[in-house]
Amino acid sequence: MKNVYVRGLRNVERLFLDNNKLTKVPKWCSNVNSSYVPNLKTLFLGNNNIGDLGTNNFKCLPSVLYLNLDGIQTGRIQDNVFSSMPHITKLILSRIGNPLKKISEFAFNSSSLSKLDMSLNNFHFERATTKIFSFCQNVVNLDLSKNIMPKNLTMFREIIQQLPNLQKLTLVKCGISEIPDMLFASFKMIWSINFSQNRIFHWTNLFLNVTSLTKVDLSMNAISIINQTSFSKEVLVSIKELNLDANIFSCTCDQLWFLNWTKYHMNKVVNFKHYKCKHPIDMDGLLLSNYHPTVENCTPWNPVNTIIIGLAGSGAVIVVIIVLIVRCQSNIKNYIYLFRVTYNKRRGYLTLDNDEDFEYNAFVVYCEADSDWVHTKFIQRVENIAGLKLCIHHRDFEIGQPIIGNINKFVEKSRKVVVIMSNDFAKSEWCQWEVDVVQEKRRRIGRDVFLLVMLKNIDSSHMTSHLRALLASGHHVKYSSGVGEDLFWRAVVEGLKIPLPYPPVALLRQ
């Protein structure tokens, strides 16, 4: 059949005219440019002797979705041939021409096209413009198998990256030996890539920033090593099917990462049990799954490692020391305080345990919020165990006397003043005033008259200038429960026992 008349086919939706001897495309328009086939959705014209395609060949096909021109004899695809079909989504142009020689820049000018099959044409894409696909940017499925992709990697990249919505790319047997770096970085939805039957042996950053990829076919190439840089972390997570069959694998230590990865992801690797070693010669034909290198065998000892281990060990020791200092700084401060007290004793300043000038060993200043600790802990250890006598205002002040008078009177009866400091103490205006009152004794006698006890750390927001001056004027001991508690109590008791300067004693220096 050489000619076809399609009048009277207004209700036809599928028309198969393939495998005939048609030399031209049937006429679809009436004399008034109305369509003879307004409802036609699927049209097969493949394997006919149709020559050049003109811009009017597919006019008056308003409903066509699928056009198959497989095997027609045209040697060129001209501009806007398919743009007259407003709803076409699938176009088959495989095995066309004898051979196909030219594709014009606007040949695929179609905003509706989503699948384009140009396989088996042996077309040299280096002869085409890099904008060949820039006017069909909604294509999601592209098959260019058995064509020749450009050796120029910049041109290769520009041709493919004209399709930002691409989801499936098939480039089987395209003579590819190198792939442009980061070719797929701009494709946010691509899920399938097929580079089977090429000459690819390596790539760099090919899969960087690709997060949607689930299927990769690199079978029948010249790949020898798969290592940690071959695929990005994102691809290793998203991939569900990886085909590397019939490559020329090397059974060397460079393969260690891939072998370890397949142990946990065997279900993702197609036909892994059939993969064979090609190199070295003595392992030619060995199944890759039977090659078992170990980390020990593949990691020769390097003298530099000794230096690194030594430096790392020294660094670890320093870190441990720093951590211990930070965690035990209160115990260290208490030990230093106790050492200084003991040092002064050894220089001849004897304890005045029977000093008859004082009724109390110490006058205790503290805030109400810390009274529970003072009564249950401090008084218990200092009075009941150490045998010293403390002046506690709740217990010892004279009832009915003015508070300022009581403070002055009992401070004079006390050999030392203990200040229990905490956040609550720092926030209390009364406690600050009480410290100011007893400061007079320090000014007269010296800084050893005060024993500063840090019960709880004071926040910087509550640290007043008076407290800073008080802490700067002498050493303080810090309460620490647990391991350092006994050291704390020894420092407190010894600090209360050292004599005041009658006769003068050496002051503890910071």
PDB file of N, CA, C and O in Angstrom, residues 353 361 378-389 489-490 492-494 496-497:
ATOM      1  N   ASP A 353      44.905  26.745 120.279  1.00  0.00           N
ATOM      2  CA  ASP A 353      43.642  26.089 120.611  1.00  0.00           C
ATOM      3  C   ASP A 353      43.030  26.625 121.897  1.00  0.00           C
ATOM      4  O   ASP A 353      41.825  26.552 122.092  1.00  0.00           O
ATOM      5  N   ASN A 361      35.364  30.156 117.986  1.00  0.00           N
ATOM      6  CA  ASN A 361      36.406  30.011 116.961  1.00  0.00           C
ATOM      7  C   ASN A 361      36.051  30.806 115.700  1.00  0.00           C
ATOM      8  O   ASN A 361      36.939  31.299 115.019  1.00  0.00           O
ATOM      9  N   PHE A 378      27.623  21.732 108.181  1.00  0.00           N
ATOM     10  CA  PHE A 378      28.750  22.536 108.644  1.00  0.00           C
ATOM     11  C   PHE A 378      28.917  22.473 110.168  1.00  0.00           C
ATOM     12  O   PHE A 378      30.001  22.181 110.680  1.00  0.00           O
ATOM     13  N   ILE A 379      27.839  22.750 110.879  1.00  0.00           N
ATOM     14  CA  ILE A 379      27.929  22.726 112.350  1.00  0.00           C
ATOM     15  C   ILE A 379      28.267  21.327 112.849  1.00  0.00           C
ATOM     16  O   ILE A 379      29.071  21.140 113.770  1.00  0.00           O
ATOM     17  N   GLN A 380      27.682  20.304 112.241  1.00  0.00           N
ATOM     18  CA  GLN A 380      27.915  18.920 112.646  1.00  0.00           C
ATOM     19  C   GLN A 380      29.396  18.574 112.532  1.00  0.00           C
ATOM     20  O   GLN A 380      29.991  18.001 113.456  1.00  0.00           O
ATOM     21  N   ARG A 381      30.045  18.927 111.392  1.00  0.00           N
ATOM     22  CA  ARG A 381      31.446  18.556 111.192  1.00  0.00           C
ATOM     23  C   ARG A 381      32.405  19.434 111.994  1.00  0.00           C
ATOM     24  O   ARG A 381      33.379  18.946 112.553  1.00  0.00           O
ATOM     25  N   VAL A 382      32.129  20.730 112.093  1.00  0.00           N
ATOM     26  CA  VAL A 382      33.071  21.641 112.748  1.00  0.00           C
ATOM     27  C   VAL A 382      32.958  21.580 114.267  1.00  0.00           C
ATOM     28  O   VAL A 382      33.968  21.547 114.990  1.00  0.00           O
ATOM     29  N   GLU A 383      31.737  21.542 114.795  1.00  0.00           N
ATOM     30  CA  GLU A 383      31.563  21.543 116.246  1.00  0.00           C
ATOM     31  C   GLU A 383      31.592  20.130 116.833  1.00  0.00           C
ATOM     32  O   GLU A 383      32.364  19.842 117.758  1.00  0.00           O
ATOM     33  N   ASN A 384      30.733  19.262 116.307  1.00  0.00           N
ATOM     34  CA  ASN A 384      30.560  17.936 116.921  1.00  0.00           C
ATOM     35  C   ASN A 384      31.732  16.998 116.655  1.00  0.00           C
ATOM     36  O   ASN A 384      32.036  16.135 117.466  1.00  0.00           O
ATOM     37  N   ILE A 385      32.387  17.158 115.521  1.00  0.00           N
ATOM     38  CA  ILE A 385      33.490  16.250 115.181  1.00  0.00           C
ATOM     39  C   ILE A 385      34.843  16.897 115.432  1.00  0.00           C
ATOM     40  O   ILE A 385      35.717  16.300 116.064  1.00  0.00           O
ATOM     41  N   ALA A 386      35.031  18.142 114.957  1.00  0.00           N
ATOM     42  CA  ALA A 386      36.325  18.810 115.126  1.00  0.00           C
ATOM     43  C   ALA A 386      36.476  19.473 116.495  1.00  0.00           C
ATOM     44  O   ALA A 386      37.585  19.842 116.890  1.00  0.00           O
ATOM     45  N   GLY A 387      35.388  19.705 117.209  1.00  0.00           N
ATOM     46  CA  GLY A 387      35.462  20.255 118.557  1.00  0.00           C
ATOM     47  C   GLY A 387      35.646  21.759 118.613  1.00  0.00           C
ATOM     48  O   GLY A 387      36.009  22.295 119.662  1.00  0.00           O
ATOM     49  N   LEU A 388      35.390  22.461 117.522  1.00  0.00           N
ATOM     50  CA  LEU A 388      35.468  23.921 117.527  1.00  0.00           C
ATOM     51  C   LEU A 388      34.103  24.512 117.853  1.00  0.00           C
ATOM     52  O   LEU A 388      33.078  23.830 117.778  1.00  0.00           O
ATOM     53  N   LYS A 389      34.078  25.788 118.197  1.00  0.00           N
ATOM     54  CA  LYS A 389      32.830  26.423 118.591  1.00  0.00           C
ATOM     55  C   LYS A 389      32.509  27.552 117.620  1.00  0.00           C
ATOM     56  O   LYS A 389      33.345  28.420 117.354  1.00  0.00           O
ATOM     57  N   TRP A 489      36.637  19.245 104.269  1.00  0.00           N
ATOM     58  CA  TRP A 489      36.468  19.441 105.718  1.00  0.00           C
ATOM     59  C   TRP A 489      37.818  19.605 106.414  1.00  0.00           C
ATOM     60  O   TRP A 489      37.946  20.392 107.353  1.00  0.00           O
ATOM     61  N   ARG A 490      38.844  18.919 105.972  1.00  0.00           N
ATOM     62  CA  ARG A 490      40.187  19.111 106.539  1.00  0.00           C
ATOM     63  C   ARG A 490      40.657  20.541 106.329  1.00  0.00           C
ATOM     64  O   ARG A 490      41.234  21.179 107.222  1.00  0.00           O
ATOM     65  N   VAL A 492      38.769  23.213 105.892  1.00  0.00           N
ATOM     66  CA  VAL A 492      37.973  24.125 106.740  1.00  0.00           C
ATOM     67  C   VAL A 492      38.499  24.127 108.172  1.00  0.00           C
ATOM     68  O   VAL A 492      38.747  25.178 108.775  1.00  0.00           O
ATOM     69  N   VAL A 493      38.665  22.938 108.750  1.00  0.00           N
ATOM     70  CA  VAL A 493      39.088  22.831 110.162  1.00  0.00           C
ATOM     71  C   VAL A 493      40.477  23.419 110.341  1.00  0.00           C
ATOM     72  O   VAL A 493      40.734  24.188 111.276  1.00  0.00           O
ATOM     73  N   GLU A 494      41.419  23.075 109.438  1.00  0.00           N
ATOM     74  CA  GLU A 494      42.773  23.609 109.561  1.00  0.00           C
ATOM     75  C   GLU A 494      42.785  25.120 109.371  1.00  0.00           C
ATOM     76  O   GLU A 494      43.548  25.835 110.005  1.00  0.00           O
ATOM     77  N   LEU A 496      40.418  27.161 110.204  1.00  0.00           N
ATOM     78  CA  LEU A 496      39.895  27.791 111.427  1.00  0.00           C
ATOM     79  C   LEU A 496      40.885  27.710 112.576  1.00  0.00           C
ATOM     80  O   LEU A 496      40.842  28.528 113.496  1.00  0.00           O
ATOM     81  N   LYS A 497      41.798  26.763 112.512  1.00  0.00           N
ATOM     82  CA  LYS A 497      42.748  26.585 113.615  1.00  0.00           C
ATOM     83  C   LYS A 497      43.982  27.474 113.492  1.00  0.00           C
ATOM     84  O   LYS A 497      44.651  27.734 114.487  1.00  0.00           O
TER      85      LYS A 497
END
